PDB file of C-alpha atoms in Angstrom:
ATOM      1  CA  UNK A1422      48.461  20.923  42.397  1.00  0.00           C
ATOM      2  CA  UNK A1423      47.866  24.675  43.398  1.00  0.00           C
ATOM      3  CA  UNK A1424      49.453  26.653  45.484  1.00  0.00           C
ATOM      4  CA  UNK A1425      48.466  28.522  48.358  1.00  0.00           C
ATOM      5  CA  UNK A1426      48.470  32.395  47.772  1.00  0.00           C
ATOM      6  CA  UNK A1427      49.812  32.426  51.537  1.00  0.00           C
ATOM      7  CA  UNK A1428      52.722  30.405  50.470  1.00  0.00           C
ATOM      8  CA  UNK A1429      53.413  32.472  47.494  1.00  0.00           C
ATOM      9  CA  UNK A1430      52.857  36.244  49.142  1.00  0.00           C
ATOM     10  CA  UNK A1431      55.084  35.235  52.321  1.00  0.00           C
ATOM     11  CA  UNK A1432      58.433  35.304  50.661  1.00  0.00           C
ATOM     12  CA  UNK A1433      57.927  38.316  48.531  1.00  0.00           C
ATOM     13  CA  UNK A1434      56.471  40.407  51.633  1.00  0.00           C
ATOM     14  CA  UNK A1435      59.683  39.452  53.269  1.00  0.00           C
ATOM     15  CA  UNK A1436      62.002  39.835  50.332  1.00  0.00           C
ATOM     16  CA  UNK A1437      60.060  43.342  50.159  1.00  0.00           C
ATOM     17  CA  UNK A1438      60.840  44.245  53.773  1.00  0.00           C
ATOM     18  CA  UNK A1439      64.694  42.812  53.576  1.00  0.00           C
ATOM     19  CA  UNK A1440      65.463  44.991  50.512  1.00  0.00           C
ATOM     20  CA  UNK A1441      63.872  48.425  51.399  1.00  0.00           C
ATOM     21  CA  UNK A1442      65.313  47.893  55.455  1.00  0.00           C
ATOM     22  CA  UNK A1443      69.119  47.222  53.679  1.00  0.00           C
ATOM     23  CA  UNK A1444      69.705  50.494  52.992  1.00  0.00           C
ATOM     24  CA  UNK A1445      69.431  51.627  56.814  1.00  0.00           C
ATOM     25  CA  UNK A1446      71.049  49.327  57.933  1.00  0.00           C
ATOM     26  CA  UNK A1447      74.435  50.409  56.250  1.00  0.00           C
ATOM     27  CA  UNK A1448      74.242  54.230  57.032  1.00  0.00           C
ATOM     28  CA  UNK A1449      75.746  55.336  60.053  1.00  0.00           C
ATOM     29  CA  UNK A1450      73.158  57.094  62.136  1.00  0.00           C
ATOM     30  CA  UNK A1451      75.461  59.819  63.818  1.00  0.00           C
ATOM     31  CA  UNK A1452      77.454  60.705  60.787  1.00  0.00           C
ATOM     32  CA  UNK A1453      76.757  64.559  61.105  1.00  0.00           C
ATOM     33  CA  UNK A1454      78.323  64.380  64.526  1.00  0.00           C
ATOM     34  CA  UNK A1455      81.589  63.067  63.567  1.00  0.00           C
ATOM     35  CA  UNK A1456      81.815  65.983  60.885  1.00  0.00           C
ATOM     36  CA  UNK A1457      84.285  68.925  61.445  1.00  0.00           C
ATOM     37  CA  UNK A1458      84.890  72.301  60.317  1.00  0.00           C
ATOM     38  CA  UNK A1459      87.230  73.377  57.874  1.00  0.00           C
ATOM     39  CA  UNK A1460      89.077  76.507  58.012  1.00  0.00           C
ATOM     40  CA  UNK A1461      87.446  79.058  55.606  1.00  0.00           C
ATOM     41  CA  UNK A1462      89.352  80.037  52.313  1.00  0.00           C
ATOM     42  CA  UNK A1463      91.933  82.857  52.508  1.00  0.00           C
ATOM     43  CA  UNK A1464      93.025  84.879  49.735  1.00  0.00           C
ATOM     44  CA  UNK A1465      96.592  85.023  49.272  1.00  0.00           C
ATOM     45  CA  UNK A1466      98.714  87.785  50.071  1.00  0.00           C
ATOM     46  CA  UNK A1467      99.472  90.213  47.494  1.00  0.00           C
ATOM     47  CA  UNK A1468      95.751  89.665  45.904  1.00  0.00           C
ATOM     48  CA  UNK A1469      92.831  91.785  46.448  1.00  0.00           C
ATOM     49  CA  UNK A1470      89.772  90.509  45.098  1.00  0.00           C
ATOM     50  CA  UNK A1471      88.095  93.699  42.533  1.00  0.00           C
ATOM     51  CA  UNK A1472      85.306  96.128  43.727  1.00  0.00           C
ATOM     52  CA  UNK A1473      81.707  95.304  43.211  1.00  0.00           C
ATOM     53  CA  UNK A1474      80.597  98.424  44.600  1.00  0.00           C
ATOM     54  CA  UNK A1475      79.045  98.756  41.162  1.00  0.00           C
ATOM     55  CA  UNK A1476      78.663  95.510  39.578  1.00  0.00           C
ATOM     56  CA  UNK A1477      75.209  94.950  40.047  1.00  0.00           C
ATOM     57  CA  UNK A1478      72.265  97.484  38.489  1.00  0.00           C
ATOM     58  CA  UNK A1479      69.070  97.486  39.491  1.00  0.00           C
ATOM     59  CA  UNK A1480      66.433  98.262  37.002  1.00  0.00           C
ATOM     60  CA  UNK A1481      63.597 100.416  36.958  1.00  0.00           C
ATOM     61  CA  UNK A1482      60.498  98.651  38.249  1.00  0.00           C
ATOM     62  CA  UNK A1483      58.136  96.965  35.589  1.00  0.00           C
ATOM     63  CA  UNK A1484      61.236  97.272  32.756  1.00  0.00           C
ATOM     64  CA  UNK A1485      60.810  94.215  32.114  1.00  0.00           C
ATOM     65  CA  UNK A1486      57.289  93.307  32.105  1.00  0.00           C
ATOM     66  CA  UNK A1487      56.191  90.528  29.471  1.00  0.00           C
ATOM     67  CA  UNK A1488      53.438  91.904  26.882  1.00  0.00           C
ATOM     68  CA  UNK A1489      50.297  90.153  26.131  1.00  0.00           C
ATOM     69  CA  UNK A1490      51.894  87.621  23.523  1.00  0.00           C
ATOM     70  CA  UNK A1491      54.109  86.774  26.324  1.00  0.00           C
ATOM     71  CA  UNK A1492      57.108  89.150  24.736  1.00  0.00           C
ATOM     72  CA  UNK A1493      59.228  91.178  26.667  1.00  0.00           C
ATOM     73  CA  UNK A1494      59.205  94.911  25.865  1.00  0.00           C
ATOM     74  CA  UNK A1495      62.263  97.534  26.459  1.00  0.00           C
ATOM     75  CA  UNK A1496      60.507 100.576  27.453  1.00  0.00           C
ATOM     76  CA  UNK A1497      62.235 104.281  26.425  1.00  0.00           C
ATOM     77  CA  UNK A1498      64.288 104.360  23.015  1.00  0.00           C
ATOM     78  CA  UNK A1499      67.618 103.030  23.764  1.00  0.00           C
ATOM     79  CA  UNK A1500      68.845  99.664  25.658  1.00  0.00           C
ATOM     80  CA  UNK A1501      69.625 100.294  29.513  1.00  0.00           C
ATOM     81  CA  UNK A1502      72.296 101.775  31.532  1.00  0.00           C
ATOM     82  CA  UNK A1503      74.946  98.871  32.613  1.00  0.00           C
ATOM     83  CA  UNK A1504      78.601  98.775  33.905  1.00  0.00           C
ATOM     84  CA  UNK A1505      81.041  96.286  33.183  1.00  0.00           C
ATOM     85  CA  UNK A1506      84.621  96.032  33.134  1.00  0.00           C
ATOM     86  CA  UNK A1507      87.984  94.373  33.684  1.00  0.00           C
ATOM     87  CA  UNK A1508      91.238  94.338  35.315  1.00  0.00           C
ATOM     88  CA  UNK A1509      94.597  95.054  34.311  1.00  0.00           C
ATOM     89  CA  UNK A1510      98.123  94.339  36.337  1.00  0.00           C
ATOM     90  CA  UNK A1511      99.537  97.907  35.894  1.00  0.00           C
ATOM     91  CA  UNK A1512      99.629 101.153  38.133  1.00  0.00           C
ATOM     92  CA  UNK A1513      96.567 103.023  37.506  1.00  0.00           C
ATOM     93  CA  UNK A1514      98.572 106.281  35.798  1.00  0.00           C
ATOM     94  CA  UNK A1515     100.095 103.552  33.650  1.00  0.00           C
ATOM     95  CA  UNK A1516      96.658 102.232  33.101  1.00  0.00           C
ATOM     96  CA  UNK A1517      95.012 105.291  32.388  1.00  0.00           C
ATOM     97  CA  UNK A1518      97.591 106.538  29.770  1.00  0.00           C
ATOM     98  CA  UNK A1519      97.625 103.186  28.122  1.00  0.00           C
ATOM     99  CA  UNK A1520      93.346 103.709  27.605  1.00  0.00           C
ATOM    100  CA  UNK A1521      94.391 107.373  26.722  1.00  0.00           C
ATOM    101  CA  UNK A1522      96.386 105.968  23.713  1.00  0.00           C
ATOM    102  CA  UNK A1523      93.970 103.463  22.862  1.00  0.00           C
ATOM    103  CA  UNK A1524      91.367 105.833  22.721  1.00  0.00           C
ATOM    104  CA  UNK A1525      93.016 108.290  20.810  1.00  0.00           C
ATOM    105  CA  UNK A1526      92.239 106.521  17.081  1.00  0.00           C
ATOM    106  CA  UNK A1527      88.548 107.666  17.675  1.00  0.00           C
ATOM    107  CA  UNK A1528      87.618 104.771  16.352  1.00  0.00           C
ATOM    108  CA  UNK A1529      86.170 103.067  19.606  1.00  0.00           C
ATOM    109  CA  UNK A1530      84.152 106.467  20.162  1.00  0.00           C
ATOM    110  CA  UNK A1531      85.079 110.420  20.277  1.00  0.00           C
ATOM    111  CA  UNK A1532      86.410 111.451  23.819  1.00  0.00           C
ATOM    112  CA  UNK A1533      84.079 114.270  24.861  1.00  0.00           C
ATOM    113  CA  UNK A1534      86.357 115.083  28.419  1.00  0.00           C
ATOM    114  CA  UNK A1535      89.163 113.597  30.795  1.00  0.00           C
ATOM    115  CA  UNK A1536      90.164 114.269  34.063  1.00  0.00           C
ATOM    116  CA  UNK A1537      93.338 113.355  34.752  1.00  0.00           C
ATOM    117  CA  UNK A1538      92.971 113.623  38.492  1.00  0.00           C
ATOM    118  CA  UNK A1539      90.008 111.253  38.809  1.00  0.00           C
ATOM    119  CA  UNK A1540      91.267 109.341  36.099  1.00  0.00           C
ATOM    120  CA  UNK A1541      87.703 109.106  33.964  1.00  0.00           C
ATOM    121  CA  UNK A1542      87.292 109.615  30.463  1.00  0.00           C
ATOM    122  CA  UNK A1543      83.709 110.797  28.908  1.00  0.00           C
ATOM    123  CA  UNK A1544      83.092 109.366  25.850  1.00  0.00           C
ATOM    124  CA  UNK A1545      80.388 109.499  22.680  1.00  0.00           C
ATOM    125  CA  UNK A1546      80.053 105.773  21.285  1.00  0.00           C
ATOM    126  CA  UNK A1547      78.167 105.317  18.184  1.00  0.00           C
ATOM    127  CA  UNK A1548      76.447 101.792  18.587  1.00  0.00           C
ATOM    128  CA  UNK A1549      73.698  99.790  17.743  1.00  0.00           C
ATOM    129  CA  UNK A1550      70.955  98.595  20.142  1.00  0.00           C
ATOM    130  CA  UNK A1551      69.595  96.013  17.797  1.00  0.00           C
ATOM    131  CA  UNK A1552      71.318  92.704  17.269  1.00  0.00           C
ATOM    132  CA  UNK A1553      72.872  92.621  14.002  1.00  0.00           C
ATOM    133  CA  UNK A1554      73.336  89.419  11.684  1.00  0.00           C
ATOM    134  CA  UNK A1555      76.839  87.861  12.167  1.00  0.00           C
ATOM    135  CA  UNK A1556      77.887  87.104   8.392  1.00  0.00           C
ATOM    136  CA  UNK A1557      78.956  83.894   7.394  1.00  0.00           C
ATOM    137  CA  UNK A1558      82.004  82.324   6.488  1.00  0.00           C
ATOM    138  CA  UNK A1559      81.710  82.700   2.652  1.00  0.00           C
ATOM    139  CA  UNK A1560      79.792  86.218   3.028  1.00  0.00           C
ATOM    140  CA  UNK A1561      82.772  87.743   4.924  1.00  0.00           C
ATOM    141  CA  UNK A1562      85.283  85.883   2.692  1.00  0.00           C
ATOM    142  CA  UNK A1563      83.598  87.174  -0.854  1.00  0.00           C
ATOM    143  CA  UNK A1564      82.478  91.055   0.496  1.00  0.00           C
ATOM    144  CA  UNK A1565      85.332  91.991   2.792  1.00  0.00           C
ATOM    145  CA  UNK A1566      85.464  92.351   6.459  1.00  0.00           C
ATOM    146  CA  UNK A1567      81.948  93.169   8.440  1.00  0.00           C
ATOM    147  CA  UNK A1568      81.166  96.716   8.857  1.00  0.00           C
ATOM    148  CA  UNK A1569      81.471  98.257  12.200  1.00  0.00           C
ATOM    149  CA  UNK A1570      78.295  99.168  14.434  1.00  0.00           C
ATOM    150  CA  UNK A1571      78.372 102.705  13.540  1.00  0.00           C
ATOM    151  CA  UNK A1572      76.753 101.379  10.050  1.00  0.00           C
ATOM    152  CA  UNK A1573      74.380  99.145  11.480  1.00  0.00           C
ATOM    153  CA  UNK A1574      70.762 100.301  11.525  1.00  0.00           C
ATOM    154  CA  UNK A1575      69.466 101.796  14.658  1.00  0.00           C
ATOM    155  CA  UNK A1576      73.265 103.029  15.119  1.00  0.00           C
ATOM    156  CA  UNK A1577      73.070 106.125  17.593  1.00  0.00           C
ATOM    157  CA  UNK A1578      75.348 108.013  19.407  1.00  0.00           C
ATOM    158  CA  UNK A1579      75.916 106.975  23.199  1.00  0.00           C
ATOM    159  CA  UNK A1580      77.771 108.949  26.016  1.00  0.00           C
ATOM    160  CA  UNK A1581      79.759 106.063  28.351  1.00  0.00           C
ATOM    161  CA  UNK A1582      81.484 107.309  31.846  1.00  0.00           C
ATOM    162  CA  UNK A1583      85.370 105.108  31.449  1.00  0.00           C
ATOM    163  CA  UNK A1584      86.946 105.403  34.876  1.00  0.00           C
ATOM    164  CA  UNK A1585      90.289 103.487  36.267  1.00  0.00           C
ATOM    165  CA  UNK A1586      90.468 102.671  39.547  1.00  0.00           C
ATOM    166  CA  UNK A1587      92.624 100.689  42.108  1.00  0.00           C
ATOM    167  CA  UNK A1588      91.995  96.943  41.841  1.00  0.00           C
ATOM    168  CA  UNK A1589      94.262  95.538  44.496  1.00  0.00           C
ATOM    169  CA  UNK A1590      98.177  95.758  45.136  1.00  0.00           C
ATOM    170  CA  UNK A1591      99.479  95.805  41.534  1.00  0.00           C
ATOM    171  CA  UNK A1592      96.122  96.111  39.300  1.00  0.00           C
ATOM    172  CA  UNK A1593      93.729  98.514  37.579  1.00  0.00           C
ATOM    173  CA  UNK A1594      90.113  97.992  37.569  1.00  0.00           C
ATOM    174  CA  UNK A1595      89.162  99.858  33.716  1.00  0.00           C
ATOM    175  CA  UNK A1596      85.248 100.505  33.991  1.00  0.00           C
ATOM    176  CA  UNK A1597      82.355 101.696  31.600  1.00  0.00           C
ATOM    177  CA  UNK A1598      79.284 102.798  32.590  1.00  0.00           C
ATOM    178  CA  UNK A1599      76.787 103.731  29.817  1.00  0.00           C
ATOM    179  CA  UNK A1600      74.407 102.585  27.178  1.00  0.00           C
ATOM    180  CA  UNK A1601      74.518  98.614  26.798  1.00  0.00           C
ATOM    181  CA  UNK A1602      75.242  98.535  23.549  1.00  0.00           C
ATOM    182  CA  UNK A1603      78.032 101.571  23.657  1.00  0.00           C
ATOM    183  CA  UNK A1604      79.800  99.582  27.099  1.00  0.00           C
ATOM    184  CA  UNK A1605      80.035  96.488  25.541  1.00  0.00           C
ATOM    185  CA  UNK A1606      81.932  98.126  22.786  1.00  0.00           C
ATOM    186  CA  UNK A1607      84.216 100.152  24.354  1.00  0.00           C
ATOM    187  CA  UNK A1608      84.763  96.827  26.825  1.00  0.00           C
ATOM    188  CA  UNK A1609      85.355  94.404  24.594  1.00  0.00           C
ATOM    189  CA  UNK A1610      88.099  96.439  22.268  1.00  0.00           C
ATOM    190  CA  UNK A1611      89.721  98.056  25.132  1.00  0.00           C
ATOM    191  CA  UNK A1612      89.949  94.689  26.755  1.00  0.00           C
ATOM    192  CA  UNK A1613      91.224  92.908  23.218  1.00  0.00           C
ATOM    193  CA  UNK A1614      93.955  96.155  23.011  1.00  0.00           C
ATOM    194  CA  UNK A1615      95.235  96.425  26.922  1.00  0.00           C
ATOM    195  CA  UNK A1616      94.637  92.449  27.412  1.00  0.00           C
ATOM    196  CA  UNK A1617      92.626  92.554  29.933  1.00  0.00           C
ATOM    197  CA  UNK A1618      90.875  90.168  32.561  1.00  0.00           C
TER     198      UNK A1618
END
């Protein structure tokens, strides 16, 4: 006996219609309008949330423009000018005498000038603008402890602008301004020295 195609197509046209009409009819319609608005976030008192005056640098136009193999260029001889820095829950004359002693070693750079007043320190950073090889476990076990930048190749003196300013009630905000390769050096070991945030 065969069947009629009619017979057949009828229940899966309305098993069709019954599945993709079940999810409407489960959803409330009006949901939006029952919604209501939270109170924004506050900060709490006694915290400040740090600049960003200068957080953000724009770079030159067409600094970054890919080459015909599709690589991206850097255009002049060193890396770019960035800032970057971190917080510390001290005064800011305790702050800046604690980066004062830090600094003093002359092993994160020479200091060039420092104005006590404004609280900035000039610096000359010798650092690399190419990436160097990290060395391995065995290689650093067997020939010592990695060399610093200042004997990596490319390694060039950089000038970097250290300021410390007021980050809230109880804070410093310690902040470099230079060569990319020279502020993330002087960042990351003051930040490892003062314990930063």
């Amino acid at each position: 006996m065969k069947k009629n195609p009619l017979v057949v197509a009828l229940p899966v046209l309305a098993l069709s219609a019954l599945l993709l009409s079940g999810c409407g009819m489960f959803r409330s319609q009006k949901a939006w309008e029952t919604a209501k608005q939270e109170t924004p976030l506050e900060i709490p008192p006694g915290l400040d949330t740090p600049s960003t005056s200068a957080a953000l640098v724009i770079p030159e136009p067409g600094a970054n423009n890919p080459t015909a193999n599709g690589a991206t260029a850097r255009f002049g001889k060193g890396g770019g000018v960035i800032a970057d820095g971190f917080v510390i829950n001290d005064t800011i004359d305790n702050t800046y005498r604690r980066v004062g002693q830090a600094l003093e070693n002359g092993d994160i750079g020479q200091v060039l000038a420092h104005d006590d007043d404004a609280h900035t320190y000039t610096l000359s950073v010798v650092a690399s603008d190419l990436p160097t090889e990290k060395k391995g476990f065995f290689s650093s076990m067997f020939n010592g402890k990695s060399k610093q930048t200042a004997d990596a190749p490319g390694a060039a003196p950089h000038q970097v602008q250290l300021t410390v300013g007021n980050s809230g009630v109880k804070a410093s905000e310690v902040r470099a301004q230079g060569d990319a390769a020279a502020v993330a050096k002087v960042v990351d070991t003051l930040k490892g020295r003062l314990g930063g945030s």
